Amino acid sequence: MNAARQEHPSGEQWTIRHGDLEATVVEVGGGLRTLTAGGLDVLAGYGADGMASSGRGQLLMPWPNRLRDGRYRFDGRDQQLALTEPARGNASHGLVRWALWSVLDRSESALTVGYRLHPQQGWSGRLDLSVRYELSAAGLEVSTTVDNVGADRAPFGYGAHPYIALGDTSLSDVVLTVPAVEQVLVDDQRKLPTGAAPVEQDDHDFRRARPLGATRLDTAFTGLSRDDDGRWRVRVGGLVDRPDVSVWGDRSFGWVQVFTDKGEDHGVDGVRGVAVEPLSCPADAFNSGEGLVVLEPGEQWSGQWGLVVHR
């Protein structure tokens, strides 16, 4: 009799390597469980014996962030999604976080996973989702393509949810750079958009690198300055026992969310980290239409984001 295969809460574990960089992608959600450099955690992920908490490393499709009441109207049809954030009455972070993804292609330093999103409660589209993780001397690059393989149009948004590991650094000492001129304002109770404001409001201006201090963020930034390659870059630095890390996004990502709650010095569930989340649209885009992509039958969307470890 063959020995029983070891089962993990996040399913199959797929590891890729380049130099001293190593990443593990998981079957459940197709997300990034770990990223290390020289054995040191770059991402605040989770163990093989656990499951993703607080969105750690997950892929957020076909919408990121929150959707008010789980309701929206598209092409004359009212849709009602399950409320996956019941305390706030929202549908949160899409439909594929807990789905089983498959390997489409694999090499020593790269892995492509895929999933077909079928119609279901509150969702009538049919999309083929493909995500390629690749390690190189430049760091980690994540390339996502989405094909509408159905007969109808489909609304679409995308987000990723990596947390940068802080090690022993106090959250107030973390040095943050966010090249944004505007922030999305949200209400206190449901964290849904109420408007926009300059980053100077509420001390959220991080265009010049500075420590977080007493500032705490659960904030989507936009109006992002880009380098000559078309990418914006958010840098997390000031880390006492590890190098700075930058998260970048290409022109498909007009927003970036920075979330600091899981970086607090005490009382955090899981590894301490600051989330830097590339977003193609802000919260509630299915209702507001802001940043929303509408995929016609046969149409494709693509976007790239990644991480650089500064050593």
mmCIF file of C-alpha atoms in Angstrom:
data_model
loop_
_atom_site.group_PDB
_atom_site.id
_atom_site.type_symbol
_atom_site.label_atom_id
_atom_site.label_comp_id
_atom_site.label_asym_id
_atom_site.label_seq_id
_atom_site.Cartn_x
_atom_site.Cartn_y
_atom_site.Cartn_z
ATOM 1 C CA MET A 1 0.000 0.000 0.000
ATOM 2 C CA ASN A 2 1.310 3.452 -0.896
ATOM 3 C CA ALA A 3 1.864 5.924 1.911
ATOM 4 C CA ALA A 4 -0.814 8.561 2.202
ATOM 5 C CA ARG A 5 0.075 11.811 0.466
ATOM 6 C CA GLN A 6 0.681 14.696 2.856
ATOM 7 C CA GLU A 7 -2.210 17.135 2.639
ATOM 8 C CA HIS A 8 -1.883 20.849 3.340
ATOM 9 C CA PRO A 9 -4.749 23.253 4.080
ATOM 10 C CA SER A 10 -3.635 25.303 1.054
ATOM 11 C CA GLY A 11 -3.398 22.209 -1.181
ATOM 12 C CA GLU A 12 -0.441 21.400 -3.425
ATOM 13 C CA GLN A 13 2.739 23.421 -2.861
ATOM 14 C CA TRP A 14 4.771 24.516 -5.913
ATOM 15 C CA THR A 15 8.223 26.016 -5.353
ATOM 16 C CA ILE A 16 10.333 28.022 -7.813
ATOM 17 C CA ARG A 17 13.909 29.290 -7.349
ATOM 18 C CA HIS A 18 16.442 31.659 -8.859
ATOM 19 C CA GLY A 19 19.745 32.277 -7.095
ATOM 20 C CA ASP A 20 18.905 32.712 -3.421
ATOM 21 C CA LEU A 21 15.288 33.715 -4.156
ATOM 22 C CA GLU A 22 12.623 31.087 -3.463
ATOM 23 C CA ALA A 23 8.839 31.347 -3.754
ATOM 24 C CA THR A 24 6.010 28.941 -2.974
ATOM 25 C CA VAL A 25 2.680 29.124 -4.805
ATOM 26 C CA VAL A 26 -0.308 27.133 -3.577
ATOM 27 C CA GLU A 27 -3.158 25.239 -5.189
ATOM 28 C CA VAL A 28 -5.875 26.871 -3.066
ATOM 29 C CA GLY A 29 -6.404 30.315 -4.548
ATOM 30 C CA GLY A 30 -3.295 30.156 -6.762
ATOM 31 C CA GLY A 31 -1.664 32.595 -4.352
ATOM 32 C CA LEU A 32 1.863 33.285 -3.153
ATOM 33 C CA ARG A 33 2.440 31.628 0.234
ATOM 34 C CA THR A 34 6.102 32.551 0.710
ATOM 35 C CA LEU A 35 8.935 34.550 -0.834
ATOM 36 C CA THR A 36 12.401 34.397 0.703
ATOM 37 C CA ALA A 37 15.806 35.846 -0.153
ATOM 38 C CA GLY A 38 18.763 33.973 1.270
ATOM 39 C CA GLY A 39 16.387 32.163 3.610
ATOM 40 C CA LEU A 40 15.020 35.444 5.002
ATOM 41 C CA ASP A 41 11.286 36.119 4.679
ATOM 42 C CA VAL A 42 10.527 38.880 2.179
ATOM 43 C CA LEU A 43 6.786 38.326 2.468
ATOM 44 C CA ALA A 44 4.759 37.889 5.644
ATOM 45 C CA GLY A 45 3.139 34.696 4.445
ATOM 46 C CA TYR A 46 1.980 31.600 6.300
ATOM 47 C CA GLY A 47 3.161 28.087 7.052
ATOM 48 C CA ALA A 48 2.446 24.967 5.032
ATOM 49 C CA ASP A 49 0.356 23.696 7.937
ATOM 50 C CA GLY A 50 -1.902 26.768 7.888
ATOM 51 C CA MET A 51 -4.264 28.605 5.565
ATOM 52 C CA ALA A 52 -4.145 32.152 4.239
ATOM 53 C CA SER A 53 -5.365 34.716 6.739
ATOM 54 C CA SER A 54 -6.115 38.384 6.040
ATOM 55 C CA GLY A 55 -5.746 37.786 2.292
ATOM 56 C CA ARG A 56 -2.045 36.893 2.584
ATOM 57 C CA GLY A 57 -0.667 36.429 -0.920
ATOM 58 C CA GLN A 58 -4.089 35.859 -2.461
ATOM 59 C CA LEU A 59 -5.393 36.738 -5.941
ATOM 60 C CA LEU A 60 -8.468 38.971 -5.942
ATOM 61 C CA MET A 61 -10.648 38.413 -9.036
ATOM 62 C CA PRO A 62 -13.013 39.277 -10.632
ATOM 63 C CA TRP A 63 -13.047 42.235 -8.243
ATOM 64 C CA PRO A 64 -10.723 43.405 -5.456
ATOM 65 C CA ASN A 65 -11.665 44.938 -2.130
ATOM 66 C CA ARG A 66 -15.305 45.449 -1.098
ATOM 67 C CA LEU A 67 -18.588 45.417 -2.994
ATOM 68 C CA ARG A 68 -21.478 47.150 -1.232
ATOM 69 C CA ASP A 69 -24.195 44.702 -0.093
ATOM 70 C CA GLY A 70 -22.810 42.211 -2.624
ATOM 71 C CA ARG A 71 -25.142 43.838 -5.149
ATOM 72 C CA TYR A 72 -24.593 45.347 -8.566
ATOM 73 C CA ARG A 73 -26.385 45.783 -11.870
ATOM 74 C CA PHE A 74 -24.695 44.866 -15.135
ATOM 75 C CA ASP A 75 -26.132 44.822 -18.643
ATOM 76 C CA GLY A 76 -29.661 45.240 -17.293
ATOM 77 C CA ARG A 77 -29.418 42.372 -14.835
ATOM 78 C CA ASP A 78 -29.454 42.679 -11.031
ATOM 79 C CA GLN A 79 -26.899 40.444 -9.312
ATOM 80 C CA GLN A 80 -26.631 39.380 -5.660
ATOM 81 C CA LEU A 81 -23.380 37.846 -4.433
ATOM 82 C CA ALA A 82 -22.838 36.057 -1.154
ATOM 83 C CA LEU A 83 -21.708 38.378 1.656
ATOM 84 C CA THR A 84 -18.189 37.208 2.469
ATOM 85 C CA GLU A 85 -17.639 40.097 4.896
ATOM 86 C CA PRO A 86 -20.940 39.739 6.797
ATOM 87 C CA ALA A 87 -20.023 42.062 9.676
ATOM 88 C CA ARG A 88 -19.848 44.966 7.214
ATOM 89 C CA GLY A 89 -22.435 43.629 4.762
ATOM 90 C CA ASN A 90 -19.998 43.390 1.855
ATOM 91 C CA ALA A 91 -18.850 40.879 -0.728
ATOM 92 C CA SER A 92 -15.079 40.989 -0.471
ATOM 93 C CA HIS A 93 -12.106 40.162 -2.693
ATOM 94 C CA GLY A 94 -13.718 38.223 -5.505
ATOM 95 C CA LEU A 95 -14.534 34.586 -6.175
ATOM 96 C CA VAL A 96 -11.239 32.719 -6.590
ATOM 97 C CA ARG A 97 -9.447 33.026 -3.218
ATOM 98 C CA TRP A 98 -10.432 29.500 -2.176
ATOM 99 C CA ALA A 99 -10.771 27.888 -5.610
ATOM 100 C CA LEU A 100 -8.464 25.066 -6.726
ATOM 101 C CA TRP A 101 -5.977 26.271 -9.349
ATOM 102 C CA SER A 102 -3.981 24.060 -11.728
ATOM 103 C CA VAL A 103 -0.428 24.207 -13.041
ATOM 104 C CA LEU A 104 -0.335 25.225 -16.705
ATOM 105 C CA ASP A 105 3.431 25.495 -17.115
ATOM 106 C CA ARG A 106 6.456 25.095 -14.865
ATOM 107 C CA SER A 107 10.240 25.503 -14.899
ATOM 108 C CA GLU A 108 12.903 25.895 -12.211
ATOM 109 C CA SER A 109 12.320 29.653 -11.897
ATOM 110 C CA ALA A 110 8.783 30.158 -13.228
ATOM 111 C CA LEU A 111 5.294 28.769 -12.696
ATOM 112 C CA THR A 112 1.987 29.481 -14.428
ATOM 113 C CA VAL A 113 -1.294 28.583 -12.733
ATOM 114 C CA GLY A 114 -4.771 28.783 -14.186
ATOM 115 C CA TYR A 115 -8.444 28.618 -13.282
ATOM 116 C CA ARG A 116 -11.698 28.821 -15.260
ATOM 117 C CA LEU A 117 -14.257 30.978 -13.466
ATOM 118 C CA HIS A 118 -17.740 29.686 -14.293
ATOM 119 C CA PRO A 119 -21.144 31.345 -13.753
ATOM 120 C CA GLN A 120 -22.485 31.091 -10.210
ATOM 121 C CA GLN A 121 -24.611 32.980 -7.708
ATOM 122 C CA GLY A 122 -24.307 36.688 -8.480
ATOM 123 C CA TRP A 123 -21.913 36.175 -11.391
ATOM 124 C CA SER A 124 -22.746 35.213 -14.978
ATOM 125 C CA GLY A 125 -19.365 35.507 -16.694
ATOM 126 C CA ARG A 126 -17.008 32.790 -17.896
ATOM 127 C CA LEU A 127 -13.349 33.768 -17.660
ATOM 128 C CA ASP A 128 -10.056 31.935 -18.106
ATOM 129 C CA LEU A 129 -7.578 33.243 -15.519
ATOM 130 C CA SER A 130 -3.828 32.697 -15.873
ATOM 131 C CA VAL A 131 -1.107 33.930 -13.505
ATOM 132 C CA ARG A 132 2.621 33.497 -14.135
ATOM 133 C CA TYR A 133 5.127 33.872 -11.284
ATOM 134 C CA GLU A 134 8.738 34.303 -12.385
ATOM 135 C CA LEU A 135 11.915 34.819 -10.343
ATOM 136 C CA SER A 136 15.001 36.449 -11.846
ATOM 137 C CA ALA A 137 17.906 38.649 -10.856
ATOM 138 C CA ALA A 138 15.395 41.526 -10.976
ATOM 139 C CA GLY A 139 13.153 39.906 -8.324
ATOM 140 C CA LEU A 140 9.624 38.534 -8.671
ATOM 141 C CA GLU A 141 7.392 39.348 -11.627
ATOM 142 C CA VAL A 142 3.707 38.367 -11.668
ATOM 143 C CA SER A 143 1.958 38.427 -15.049
ATOM 144 C CA THR A 144 -1.801 37.958 -15.208
ATOM 145 C CA THR A 145 -3.978 37.403 -18.272
ATOM 146 C CA VAL A 146 -7.752 37.107 -18.288
ATOM 147 C CA ASP A 147 -9.742 35.897 -21.297
ATOM 148 C CA ASN A 148 -13.502 36.198 -21.649
ATOM 149 C CA VAL A 149 -14.386 32.764 -23.038
ATOM 150 C CA GLY A 150 -18.130 33.217 -22.518
ATOM 151 C CA ALA A 151 -20.889 34.480 -24.785
ATOM 152 C CA ASP A 152 -21.630 37.602 -22.711
ATOM 153 C CA ARG A 153 -19.759 40.686 -21.565
ATOM 154 C CA ALA A 154 -18.222 40.516 -18.105
ATOM 155 C CA PRO A 155 -17.173 43.183 -15.581
ATOM 156 C CA PHE A 156 -13.664 42.733 -14.227
ATOM 157 C CA GLY A 157 -11.200 44.029 -11.673
ATOM 158 C CA TYR A 158 -7.997 42.574 -10.260
ATOM 159 C CA GLY A 159 -5.932 42.915 -7.132
ATOM 160 C CA ALA A 160 -3.052 41.133 -5.412
ATOM 161 C CA HIS A 161 -2.410 41.007 -1.666
ATOM 162 C CA PRO A 162 1.283 40.609 -0.719
ATOM 163 C CA TYR A 163 2.453 41.614 2.763
ATOM 164 C CA ILE A 164 6.036 42.838 3.190
ATOM 165 C CA ALA A 165 7.593 41.162 6.245
ATOM 166 C CA LEU A 166 8.814 43.572 8.924
ATOM 167 C CA GLY A 167 10.968 41.246 11.026
ATOM 168 C CA ASP A 168 11.821 42.947 14.314
ATOM 169 C CA THR A 169 11.161 46.489 13.039
ATOM 170 C CA SER A 170 8.552 48.466 14.961
ATOM 171 C CA LEU A 171 5.700 49.579 12.717
ATOM 172 C CA SER A 172 6.234 53.241 13.603
ATOM 173 C CA ASP A 173 9.843 52.985 12.330
ATOM 174 C CA VAL A 174 8.895 51.576 8.916
ATOM 175 C CA VAL A 175 9.909 54.035 6.199
ATOM 176 C CA LEU A 176 7.302 54.226 3.435
ATOM 177 C CA THR A 177 7.371 55.784 -0.026
ATOM 178 C CA VAL A 178 4.116 56.016 -2.037
ATOM 179 C CA PRO A 179 4.295 58.165 -5.223
ATOM 180 C CA ALA A 180 0.621 59.218 -5.146
ATOM 181 C CA VAL A 181 -1.157 62.585 -5.135
ATOM 182 C CA GLU A 182 -4.644 61.346 -4.243
ATOM 183 C CA GLN A 183 -6.303 58.923 -1.828
ATOM 184 C CA VAL A 184 -9.709 57.222 -1.806
ATOM 185 C CA LEU A 185 -11.792 58.209 1.227
ATOM 186 C CA VAL A 186 -13.936 55.545 2.908
ATOM 187 C CA ASP A 187 -16.513 55.478 5.697
ATOM 188 C CA ASP A 188 -15.541 54.135 9.110
ATOM 189 C CA GLN A 189 -18.207 51.428 9.394
ATOM 190 C CA ARG A 190 -18.093 49.593 6.063
ATOM 191 C CA LYS A 191 -14.820 50.841 4.510
ATOM 192 C CA LEU A 192 -16.629 51.806 1.305
ATOM 193 C CA PRO A 193 -15.643 54.800 -0.862
ATOM 194 C CA THR A 194 -17.137 58.207 -0.084
ATOM 195 C CA GLY A 195 -14.954 60.323 -2.356
ATOM 196 C CA ALA A 196 -11.347 61.329 -2.891
ATOM 197 C CA ALA A 197 -8.911 63.789 -1.355
ATOM 198 C CA PRO A 198 -5.321 64.956 -1.739
ATOM 199 C CA VAL A 199 -2.804 62.820 0.139
ATOM 200 C CA GLU A 200 -1.954 65.814 2.336
ATOM 201 C CA GLN A 201 -5.239 65.195 4.152
ATOM 202 C CA ASP A 202 -4.929 63.045 7.291
ATOM 203 C CA ASP A 203 -1.124 63.004 7.005
ATOM 204 C CA HIS A 204 -1.151 60.442 4.180
ATOM 205 C CA ASP A 205 1.492 62.110 1.998
ATOM 206 C CA PHE A 206 4.357 59.662 1.502
ATOM 207 C CA ARG A 207 5.715 61.009 -1.766
ATOM 208 C CA ARG A 208 8.960 61.577 0.083
ATOM 209 C CA ALA A 209 10.180 58.616 2.121
ATOM 210 C CA ARG A 210 9.347 58.992 5.807
ATOM 211 C CA PRO A 211 8.591 56.798 8.822
ATOM 212 C CA LEU A 212 4.991 55.833 9.462
ATOM 213 C CA GLY A 213 5.179 57.172 13.007
ATOM 214 C CA ALA A 214 1.647 57.315 14.399
ATOM 215 C CA THR A 215 0.002 57.110 10.934
ATOM 216 C CA ARG A 216 -2.004 53.965 10.232
ATOM 217 C CA LEU A 217 -3.245 53.123 6.755
ATOM 218 C CA ASP A 218 -5.982 51.105 5.134
ATOM 219 C CA THR A 219 -5.893 53.385 2.139
ATOM 220 C CA ALA A 220 -6.129 53.142 -1.636
ATOM 221 C CA PHE A 221 -3.805 55.629 -3.321
ATOM 222 C CA THR A 222 -4.131 56.851 -6.907
ATOM 223 C CA GLY A 223 -2.744 59.577 -9.149
ATOM 224 C CA LEU A 224 0.452 57.528 -9.144
ATOM 225 C CA SER A 225 3.713 58.855 -10.536
ATOM 226 C CA ARG A 226 5.442 56.399 -12.833
ATOM 227 C CA ASP A 227 9.031 55.921 -13.893
ATOM 228 C CA ASP A 228 10.157 55.847 -17.530
ATOM 229 C CA ASP A 229 9.181 52.166 -17.765
ATOM 230 C CA GLY A 230 5.561 53.022 -16.945
ATOM 231 C CA ARG A 231 5.683 51.475 -13.493
ATOM 232 C CA TRP A 232 4.882 53.044 -10.126
ATOM 233 C CA ARG A 233 6.944 51.863 -7.168
ATOM 234 C CA VAL A 234 6.030 51.712 -3.479
ATOM 235 C CA ARG A 235 9.010 51.161 -1.180
ATOM 236 C CA VAL A 236 8.950 49.674 2.314
ATOM 237 C CA GLY A 237 12.211 50.380 4.138
ATOM 238 C CA GLY A 238 13.854 51.247 7.422
ATOM 239 C CA LEU A 239 13.833 47.556 8.340
ATOM 240 C CA VAL A 240 16.473 46.837 10.960
ATOM 241 C CA ASP A 241 17.317 43.252 10.025
ATOM 242 C CA ARG A 242 16.524 43.038 6.304
ATOM 243 C CA PRO A 243 16.763 45.008 3.041
ATOM 244 C CA ASP A 244 14.167 47.407 1.645
ATOM 245 C CA VAL A 245 11.487 45.950 -0.629
ATOM 246 C CA SER A 246 9.689 47.689 -3.504
ATOM 247 C CA VAL A 247 6.353 46.660 -4.980
ATOM 248 C CA TRP A 248 5.667 47.886 -8.522
ATOM 249 C CA GLY A 249 2.722 47.893 -10.912
ATOM 250 C CA ASP A 250 2.409 48.572 -14.632
ATOM 251 C CA ARG A 251 -0.164 50.791 -16.361
ATOM 252 C CA SER A 252 -2.932 48.231 -15.781
ATOM 253 C CA PHE A 253 -2.840 49.182 -12.094
ATOM 254 C CA GLY A 254 -4.129 52.680 -11.373
ATOM 255 C CA TRP A 255 -4.436 52.192 -7.614
ATOM 256 C CA VAL A 256 -2.387 50.702 -4.798
ATOM 257 C CA GLN A 257 -3.739 49.878 -1.337
ATOM 258 C CA VAL A 258 -1.478 50.122 1.711
ATOM 259 C CA PHE A 259 -2.715 48.286 4.810
ATOM 260 C CA THR A 260 -0.749 48.489 8.059
ATOM 261 C CA ASP A 261 -2.993 46.764 10.631
ATOM 262 C CA LYS A 262 -1.100 43.465 10.389
ATOM 263 C CA GLY A 263 2.184 45.225 11.052
ATOM 264 C CA GLU A 264 1.362 46.283 14.594
ATOM 265 C CA ASP A 265 4.006 45.423 17.180
ATOM 266 C CA HIS A 266 1.660 43.281 19.295
ATOM 267 C CA GLY A 267 -1.524 41.266 18.919
ATOM 268 C CA VAL A 268 -1.221 40.416 15.222
ATOM 269 C CA ASP A 269 -2.578 37.089 13.968
ATOM 270 C CA GLY A 270 0.238 35.632 11.873
ATOM 271 C CA VAL A 271 3.536 37.071 10.664
ATOM 272 C CA ARG A 272 3.781 40.857 10.972
ATOM 273 C CA GLY A 273 3.725 42.709 7.664
ATOM 274 C CA VAL A 274 2.537 45.744 5.709
ATOM 275 C CA ALA A 275 0.314 44.919 2.727
ATOM 276 C CA VAL A 276 1.045 46.720 -0.541
ATOM 277 C CA GLU A 277 -1.724 45.730 -2.938
ATOM 278 C CA PRO A 278 -1.670 46.529 -6.688
ATOM 279 C CA LEU A 279 -5.251 47.248 -7.820
ATOM 280 C CA SER A 280 -6.794 47.732 -11.249
ATOM 281 C CA CYS A 281 -9.765 49.487 -9.626
ATOM 282 C CA PRO A 282 -10.846 50.744 -6.196
ATOM 283 C CA ALA A 283 -13.476 49.240 -3.902
ATOM 284 C CA ASP A 284 -17.080 48.972 -5.158
ATOM 285 C CA ALA A 285 -16.080 49.437 -8.804
ATOM 286 C CA PHE A 286 -18.921 47.151 -9.974
ATOM 287 C CA ASN A 287 -21.268 49.898 -8.784
ATOM 288 C CA SER A 288 -19.250 53.078 -9.347
ATOM 289 C CA GLY A 289 -17.684 52.000 -12.632
ATOM 290 C CA GLU A 290 -14.406 53.632 -11.606
ATOM 291 C CA GLY A 291 -11.504 51.738 -13.134
ATOM 292 C CA LEU A 292 -13.844 48.908 -14.120
ATOM 293 C CA VAL A 293 -12.825 46.774 -17.097
ATOM 294 C CA VAL A 294 -15.626 45.398 -19.273
ATOM 295 C CA LEU A 295 -14.469 42.377 -21.230
ATOM 296 C CA GLU A 296 -16.325 41.652 -24.451
ATOM 297 C CA PRO A 297 -16.580 38.008 -25.574
ATOM 298 C CA GLY A 298 -13.160 36.956 -26.847
ATOM 299 C CA GLU A 299 -11.422 39.975 -25.285
ATOM 300 C CA GLN A 300 -8.343 39.736 -23.045
ATOM 301 C CA TRP A 301 -6.996 41.828 -20.145
ATOM 302 C CA SER A 302 -3.412 41.635 -18.905
ATOM 303 C CA GLY A 303 -1.305 43.270 -16.222
ATOM 304 C CA GLN A 304 2.045 42.900 -14.480
ATOM 305 C CA TRP A 305 3.246 43.671 -10.991
ATOM 306 C CA GLY A 306 6.226 42.537 -8.977
ATOM 307 C CA LEU A 307 8.644 42.906 -6.084
ATOM 308 C CA VAL A 308 12.290 43.941 -5.865
ATOM 309 C CA VAL A 309 14.552 43.205 -2.907
ATOM 310 C CA HIS A 310 17.110 46.010 -2.586
ATOM 311 C CA ARG A 311 20.454 44.481 -1.581
#
